[in-house]
PDB file of C-alpha atoms in Angstrom:
ATOM      1  CA  SER A  28       8.349  21.035   0.799  1.00  0.00           C
ATOM      2  CA  ILE A  29       5.823  18.441  -0.653  1.00  0.00           C
ATOM      3  CA  SER A  30       6.981  16.192  -3.262  1.00  0.00           C
ATOM      4  CA  THR A  31       4.676  13.034  -4.982  1.00  0.00           C
ATOM      5  CA  ARG A  32       6.158  10.998  -6.248  1.00  0.00           C
ATOM      6  CA  LEU A  33       3.824   8.305  -6.675  1.00  0.00           C
ATOM      7  CA  TRP A  34      -0.128   9.181  -6.802  1.00  0.00           C
ATOM      8  CA  LEU A  35      -2.572   6.282  -7.525  1.00  0.00           C
ATOM      9  CA  ASP A  36      -6.111   7.814  -7.535  1.00  0.00           C
ATOM     10  CA  MET A  37      -8.161   4.474  -7.856  1.00  0.00           C
ATOM     11  CA  ASP A  38     -11.649   7.043  -7.807  1.00  0.00           C
ATOM     12  CA  ASP A  39     -10.334   8.651 -10.963  1.00  0.00           C
ATOM     13  CA  GLN A  40     -11.311   6.648 -13.645  1.00  0.00           C
ATOM     14  CA  THR A  41     -10.164   8.564 -15.852  1.00  0.00           C
ATOM     15  CA  THR A  42      -6.779   6.942 -14.379  1.00  0.00           C
ATOM     16  CA  LEU A  43      -8.000   2.909 -14.532  1.00  0.00           C
ATOM     17  CA  THR A  44      -7.449   0.934 -18.289  1.00  0.00           C
ATOM     18  CA  SER A  45     -10.016  -1.902 -18.069  1.00  0.00           C
ATOM     19  CA  SER A  46     -10.688  -4.668 -20.925  1.00  0.00           C
ATOM     20  CA  GLY A  47     -13.647  -7.220 -20.056  1.00  0.00           C
ATOM     21  CA  GLY A  48     -14.597  -6.202 -16.841  1.00  0.00           C
ATOM     22  CA  ASN A  49     -10.927  -6.106 -15.251  1.00  0.00           C
ATOM     23  CA  VAL A  50      -8.640  -2.958 -14.644  1.00  0.00           C
ATOM     24  CA  THR A  51      -5.735  -3.923 -17.016  1.00  0.00           C
ATOM     25  CA  SER A  52      -3.541  -1.163 -15.898  1.00  0.00           C
ATOM     26  CA  ILE A  53      -3.820   2.777 -13.049  1.00  0.00           C
ATOM     27  CA  ALA A  54      -2.118   5.349 -14.501  1.00  0.00           C
ATOM     28  CA  ASP A  55      -0.055   7.974 -11.657  1.00  0.00           C
ATOM     29  CA  LYS A  56      -1.381  10.862 -11.688  1.00  0.00           C
ATOM     30  CA  SER A  57       2.020  12.588 -10.129  1.00  0.00           C
ATOM     31  CA  GLY A  58       3.576  13.033 -13.200  1.00  0.00           C
ATOM     32  CA  ASN A  59       6.135  10.769 -12.861  1.00  0.00           C
ATOM     33  CA  ASN A  60       3.741   8.508 -15.471  1.00  0.00           C
ATOM     34  CA  TYR A  61       4.396   5.336 -13.349  1.00  0.00           C
ATOM     35  CA  THR A  62       1.604   2.834 -14.952  1.00  0.00           C
ATOM     36  CA  PHE A  63       1.338   0.169 -12.960  1.00  0.00           C
ATOM     37  CA  ASN A  64       0.510  -2.891 -14.758  1.00  0.00           C
ATOM     38  CA  ALA A  65      -1.732  -5.455 -13.068  1.00  0.00           C
ATOM     39  CA  SER A  66      -0.868  -9.010 -13.650  1.00  0.00           C
ATOM     40  CA  SER A  67      -3.033 -10.601 -16.276  1.00  0.00           C
ATOM     41  CA  ASN A  68      -4.338 -13.887 -14.269  1.00  0.00           C
ATOM     42  CA  SER A  69      -6.236 -10.501 -11.875  1.00  0.00           C
ATOM     43  CA  THR A  70      -9.735  -9.479 -11.166  1.00  0.00           C
ATOM     44  CA  LEU A  71      -9.472  -6.364 -10.170  1.00  0.00           C
ATOM     45  CA  GLU A  72     -12.334  -4.986 -10.253  1.00  0.00           C
ATOM     46  CA  SER A  73     -13.482  -1.054 -10.093  1.00  0.00           C
ATOM     47  CA  VAL A  74     -16.390  -0.697  -8.407  1.00  0.00           C
ATOM     48  CA  ASN A  75     -18.503   2.951  -8.391  1.00  0.00           C
ATOM     49  CA  ALA A  76     -19.372   4.790  -4.787  1.00  0.00           C
ATOM     50  CA  VAL A  77     -18.398   2.442  -2.526  1.00  0.00           C
ATOM     51  CA  GLN A  78     -16.919   4.773  -0.105  1.00  0.00           C
ATOM     52  CA  ASN A  79     -18.707   7.628   1.103  1.00  0.00           C
ATOM     53  CA  GLY A  80     -19.452   8.482  -2.506  1.00  0.00           C
ATOM     54  CA  LYS A  81     -15.929   6.820  -3.695  1.00  0.00           C
ATOM     55  CA  ASN A  82     -15.324   4.965  -6.541  1.00  0.00           C
ATOM     56  CA  ILE A  83     -13.013   1.460  -5.723  1.00  0.00           C
ATOM     57  CA  LEU A  84     -10.233  -0.688  -6.530  1.00  0.00           C
ATOM     58  CA  ARG A  85     -11.255  -3.946  -6.078  1.00  0.00           C
ATOM     59  CA  PHE A  86      -8.741  -6.536  -5.426  1.00  0.00           C
ATOM     60  CA  ASN A  87     -10.841  -9.507  -4.917  1.00  0.00           C
ATOM     61  CA  GLY A  88      -8.817 -12.739  -5.589  1.00  0.00           C
ATOM     62  CA  ASN A  89      -5.358 -13.956  -4.403  1.00  0.00           C
ATOM     63  CA  ALA A  90      -3.806 -13.841  -8.012  1.00  0.00           C
ATOM     64  CA  ASP A  91      -4.244 -10.008  -7.844  1.00  0.00           C
ATOM     65  CA  TYR A  92      -1.681  -7.740  -8.359  1.00  0.00           C
ATOM     66  CA  THR A  93      -0.756  -4.362  -9.857  1.00  0.00           C
ATOM     67  CA  ASN A  94       3.169  -3.316 -10.248  1.00  0.00           C
ATOM     68  CA  SER A  95       5.573  -0.675 -11.793  1.00  0.00           C
ATOM     69  CA  THR A  96       8.776  -1.486 -13.126  1.00  0.00           C
ATOM     70  CA  LEU A  97       9.649   1.948 -13.269  1.00  0.00           C
ATOM     71  CA  THR A  98       9.238   3.581 -10.217  1.00  0.00           C
ATOM     72  CA  THR A  99      12.310   4.547  -8.549  1.00  0.00           C
ATOM     73  CA  PHE A 100      13.204   6.191  -4.604  1.00  0.00           C
ATOM     74  CA  ALA A 101      15.940   8.019  -3.873  1.00  0.00           C
ATOM     75  CA  THR A 102      17.837   7.048  -1.481  1.00  0.00           C
ATOM     76  CA  ASN A 103      18.383   8.631   1.491  1.00  0.00           C
ATOM     77  CA  ALA A 104      15.984  10.420   2.190  1.00  0.00           C
ATOM     78  CA  ARG A 105      12.386  10.399   3.581  1.00  0.00           C
ATOM     79  CA  HIS A 106       9.603   8.402   1.579  1.00  0.00           C
ATOM     80  CA  LYS A 107       6.317   8.998   3.963  1.00  0.00           C
ATOM     81  CA  TRP A 108       3.662   6.424   2.030  1.00  0.00           C
ATOM     82  CA  TYR A 109      -0.630   6.663   2.239  1.00  0.00           C
ATOM     83  CA  PHE A 110      -2.705   3.547   1.873  1.00  0.00           C
ATOM     84  CA  VAL A 111      -6.427   4.142   2.714  1.00  0.00           C
ATOM     85  CA  LEU A 112      -7.842   0.152   2.431  1.00  0.00           C
ATOM     86  CA  LYS A 113     -10.205  -2.023   3.475  1.00  0.00           C
ATOM     87  CA  THR A 114      -9.656  -5.859   3.510  1.00  0.00           C
ATOM     88  CA  THR A 115     -11.846  -8.328   4.510  1.00  0.00           C
ATOM     89  CA  ASN A 116     -11.739 -12.564   3.730  1.00  0.00           C
ATOM     90  CA  ILE A 117      -8.020 -12.922   5.335  1.00  0.00           C
ATOM     91  CA  ASP A 118      -7.048 -15.869   3.946  1.00  0.00           C
ATOM     92  CA  ASN A 119      -4.825 -17.366   6.378  1.00  0.00           C
ATOM     93  CA  SER A 120      -2.003 -18.602   3.548  1.00  0.00           C
ATOM     94  CA  LEU A 121      -1.747 -14.574   2.504  1.00  0.00           C
ATOM     95  CA  ASP A 122       0.351 -12.453   5.063  1.00  0.00           C
ATOM     96  CA  SER A 123       1.363  -9.857   2.793  1.00  0.00           C
ATOM     97  CA  TRP A 124      -0.170  -7.355   1.063  1.00  0.00           C
ATOM     98  CA  VAL A 125       1.363  -4.713  -0.526  1.00  0.00           C
ATOM     99  CA  TYR A 126       5.004  -5.120  -1.238  1.00  0.00           C
ATOM    100  CA  VAL A 127       8.225  -3.299  -2.376  1.00  0.00           C
ATOM    101  CA  ASN A 128      10.129  -4.588  -4.582  1.00  0.00           C
ATOM    102  CA  SER A 129      14.533  -2.341  -5.297  1.00  0.00           C
ATOM    103  CA  SER A 130      17.094  -4.245  -6.676  1.00  0.00           C
ATOM    104  CA  GLY A 131      15.918  -7.964  -5.120  1.00  0.00           C
ATOM    105  CA  LYS A 132      15.595  -6.530  -1.674  1.00  0.00           C
ATOM    106  CA  GLN A 133      12.483  -6.847  -0.955  1.00  0.00           C
ATOM    107  CA  HIS A 134      10.558  -4.970   1.767  1.00  0.00           C
ATOM    108  CA  ILE A 135       7.037  -5.636   2.788  1.00  0.00           C
ATOM    109  CA  LEU A 136       5.303  -2.813   3.914  1.00  0.00           C
ATOM    110  CA  MET A 137       1.653  -4.412   4.752  1.00  0.00           C
ATOM    111  CA  GLY A 138       0.841  -7.869   6.030  1.00  0.00           C
ATOM    112  CA  SER A 139      -1.447 -10.165   7.992  1.00  0.00           C
ATOM    113  CA  SER A 140      -0.791 -11.937  11.197  1.00  0.00           C
ATOM    114  CA  GLY A 141      -3.654 -15.510  10.606  1.00  0.00           C
ATOM    115  CA  GLN A 142      -6.233 -14.270  10.369  1.00  0.00           C
ATOM    116  CA  THR A 143      -6.090 -10.230  11.448  1.00  0.00           C
ATOM    117  CA  PHE A 144      -5.117  -7.488   9.622  1.00  0.00           C
ATOM    118  CA  LYS A 145      -3.180  -4.643  11.812  1.00  0.00           C
ATOM    119  CA  GLY A 146      -1.190  -2.673   9.321  1.00  0.00           C
ATOM    120  CA  TYR A 147       1.913  -4.304  10.418  1.00  0.00           C
ATOM    121  CA  TRP A 148       4.645  -2.603   8.712  1.00  0.00           C
ATOM    122  CA  TYR A 149       7.719  -4.304   7.799  1.00  0.00           C
ATOM    123  CA  ASN A 150      11.548  -3.933   6.506  1.00  0.00           C
ATOM    124  CA  LYS A 151      13.474  -7.015   4.707  1.00  0.00           C
ATOM    125  CA  ASN A 152      15.257  -6.911   8.436  1.00  0.00           C
ATOM    126  CA  GLY A 153      12.548  -7.757  10.783  1.00  0.00           C
ATOM    127  CA  TYR A 154      11.676  -4.593  12.015  1.00  0.00           C
ATOM    128  CA  ARG A 155       7.649  -4.392  12.409  1.00  0.00           C
ATOM    129  CA  PRO A 156       6.363  -1.740  13.085  1.00  0.00           C
ATOM    130  CA  SER A 157       2.890  -1.489  14.237  1.00  0.00           C
ATOM    131  CA  THR A 158      -0.142   0.451  13.104  1.00  0.00           C
ATOM    132  CA  SER A 159      -3.112  -0.796  15.904  1.00  0.00           C
ATOM    133  CA  THR A 160      -3.291  -3.846  18.414  1.00  0.00           C
ATOM    134  CA  THR A 161      -6.787  -4.575  17.665  1.00  0.00           C
ATOM    135  CA  ASP A 162      -8.283  -5.905  14.241  1.00  0.00           C
ATOM    136  CA  LEU A 163      -8.990  -3.574  11.282  1.00  0.00           C
ATOM    137  CA  ASN A 164      -9.522  -5.961   9.238  1.00  0.00           C
ATOM    138  CA  ASP A 165     -13.565  -4.987   7.301  1.00  0.00           C
ATOM    139  CA  SER A 166     -13.389  -1.518   8.627  1.00  0.00           C
ATOM    140  CA  TRP A 167     -11.957   1.355   5.685  1.00  0.00           C
ATOM    141  CA  ASN A 168      -8.183   3.129   7.617  1.00  0.00           C
ATOM    142  CA  ILE A 169      -5.973   5.315   6.673  1.00  0.00           C
ATOM    143  CA  LEU A 170      -2.401   3.900   7.359  1.00  0.00           C
ATOM    144  CA  ALA A 171       0.886   5.874   6.877  1.00  0.00           C
ATOM    145  CA  VAL A 172       4.164   4.972   7.113  1.00  0.00           C
ATOM    146  CA  GLU A 173       7.300   7.433   6.881  1.00  0.00           C
ATOM    147  CA  TRP A 174      10.919   5.234   6.816  1.00  0.00           C
ATOM    148  CA  ASP A 175      13.236   7.820   7.099  1.00  0.00           C
ATOM    149  CA  GLU A 176      16.377   5.977   5.917  1.00  0.00           C
ATOM    150  CA  VAL A 177      19.403   8.958   6.803  1.00  0.00           C
ATOM    151  CA  ASN A 178      18.517   8.639  10.241  1.00  0.00           C
ATOM    152  CA  ASP A 179      17.323   4.796  10.065  1.00  0.00           C
ATOM    153  CA  THR A 180      14.194   5.229  11.504  1.00  0.00           C
ATOM    154  CA  ALA A 181       9.958   4.446  11.094  1.00  0.00           C
ATOM    155  CA  THR A 182       7.849   6.189  11.933  1.00  0.00           C
ATOM    156  CA  THR A 183       3.354   5.093  11.268  1.00  0.00           C
ATOM    157  CA  TRP A 184      -0.309   6.538  11.591  1.00  0.00           C
ATOM    158  CA  LEU A 185      -3.641   5.171  11.702  1.00  0.00           C
ATOM    159  CA  ASN A 186      -6.074   7.681  10.630  1.00  0.00           C
ATOM    160  CA  GLY A 187      -3.415  10.289  11.157  1.00  0.00           C
ATOM    161  CA  THR A 188      -2.838   9.049  14.459  1.00  0.00           C
ATOM    162  CA  GLN A 189       1.250   8.735  15.277  1.00  0.00           C
ATOM    163  CA  VAL A 190       1.213   4.682  16.585  1.00  0.00           C
ATOM    164  CA  ASP A 191       4.755   3.823  16.747  1.00  0.00           C
ATOM    165  CA  THR A 192       8.853   4.996  15.867  1.00  0.00           C
ATOM    166  CA  GLY A 193      11.359   3.384  16.244  1.00  0.00           C
ATOM    167  CA  THR A 194      14.877   1.569  14.408  1.00  0.00           C
ATOM    168  CA  GLY A 195      14.091   1.472  11.187  1.00  0.00           C
ATOM    169  CA  SER A 196      17.504  -1.135  10.895  1.00  0.00           C
ATOM    170  CA  GLY A 197      18.190  -0.552   6.800  1.00  0.00           C
TER     171      GLY A 197
END
């Protein structure tokens, strides 16, 4: 069975709260009530009909991020994450976009390498399963990863095609 623990839908503008033209929070659609709040100096924008007629959320500044301190995930389980995103204008001084920080353990989920975006996935112990061998910058993609804590493996997919699998190393 598939259970949805967290679902942030940037196309559904009813889940977005805005102030002064910037998005300040994103409500979780899974029913678990995890609200992600933007940092006070973020300039997140909700943009209408950008991708296949769908709305998007644009993280357009180096200080843009959202967070939730309430999100919890079961240990000794499998967790599958899906992201639909397009990176643009990669800043060489920043090398991660999405990460989970749990009990002081940072698990970087996606990062860049120099000025290219190949959808590398990371964990704290340095395992780096890849999503692509080519630069995905400036194109829309579906990136997925499954962290299988029971079997200590990680598997990645790019646009539905499995790319890599290997030891998760914690």
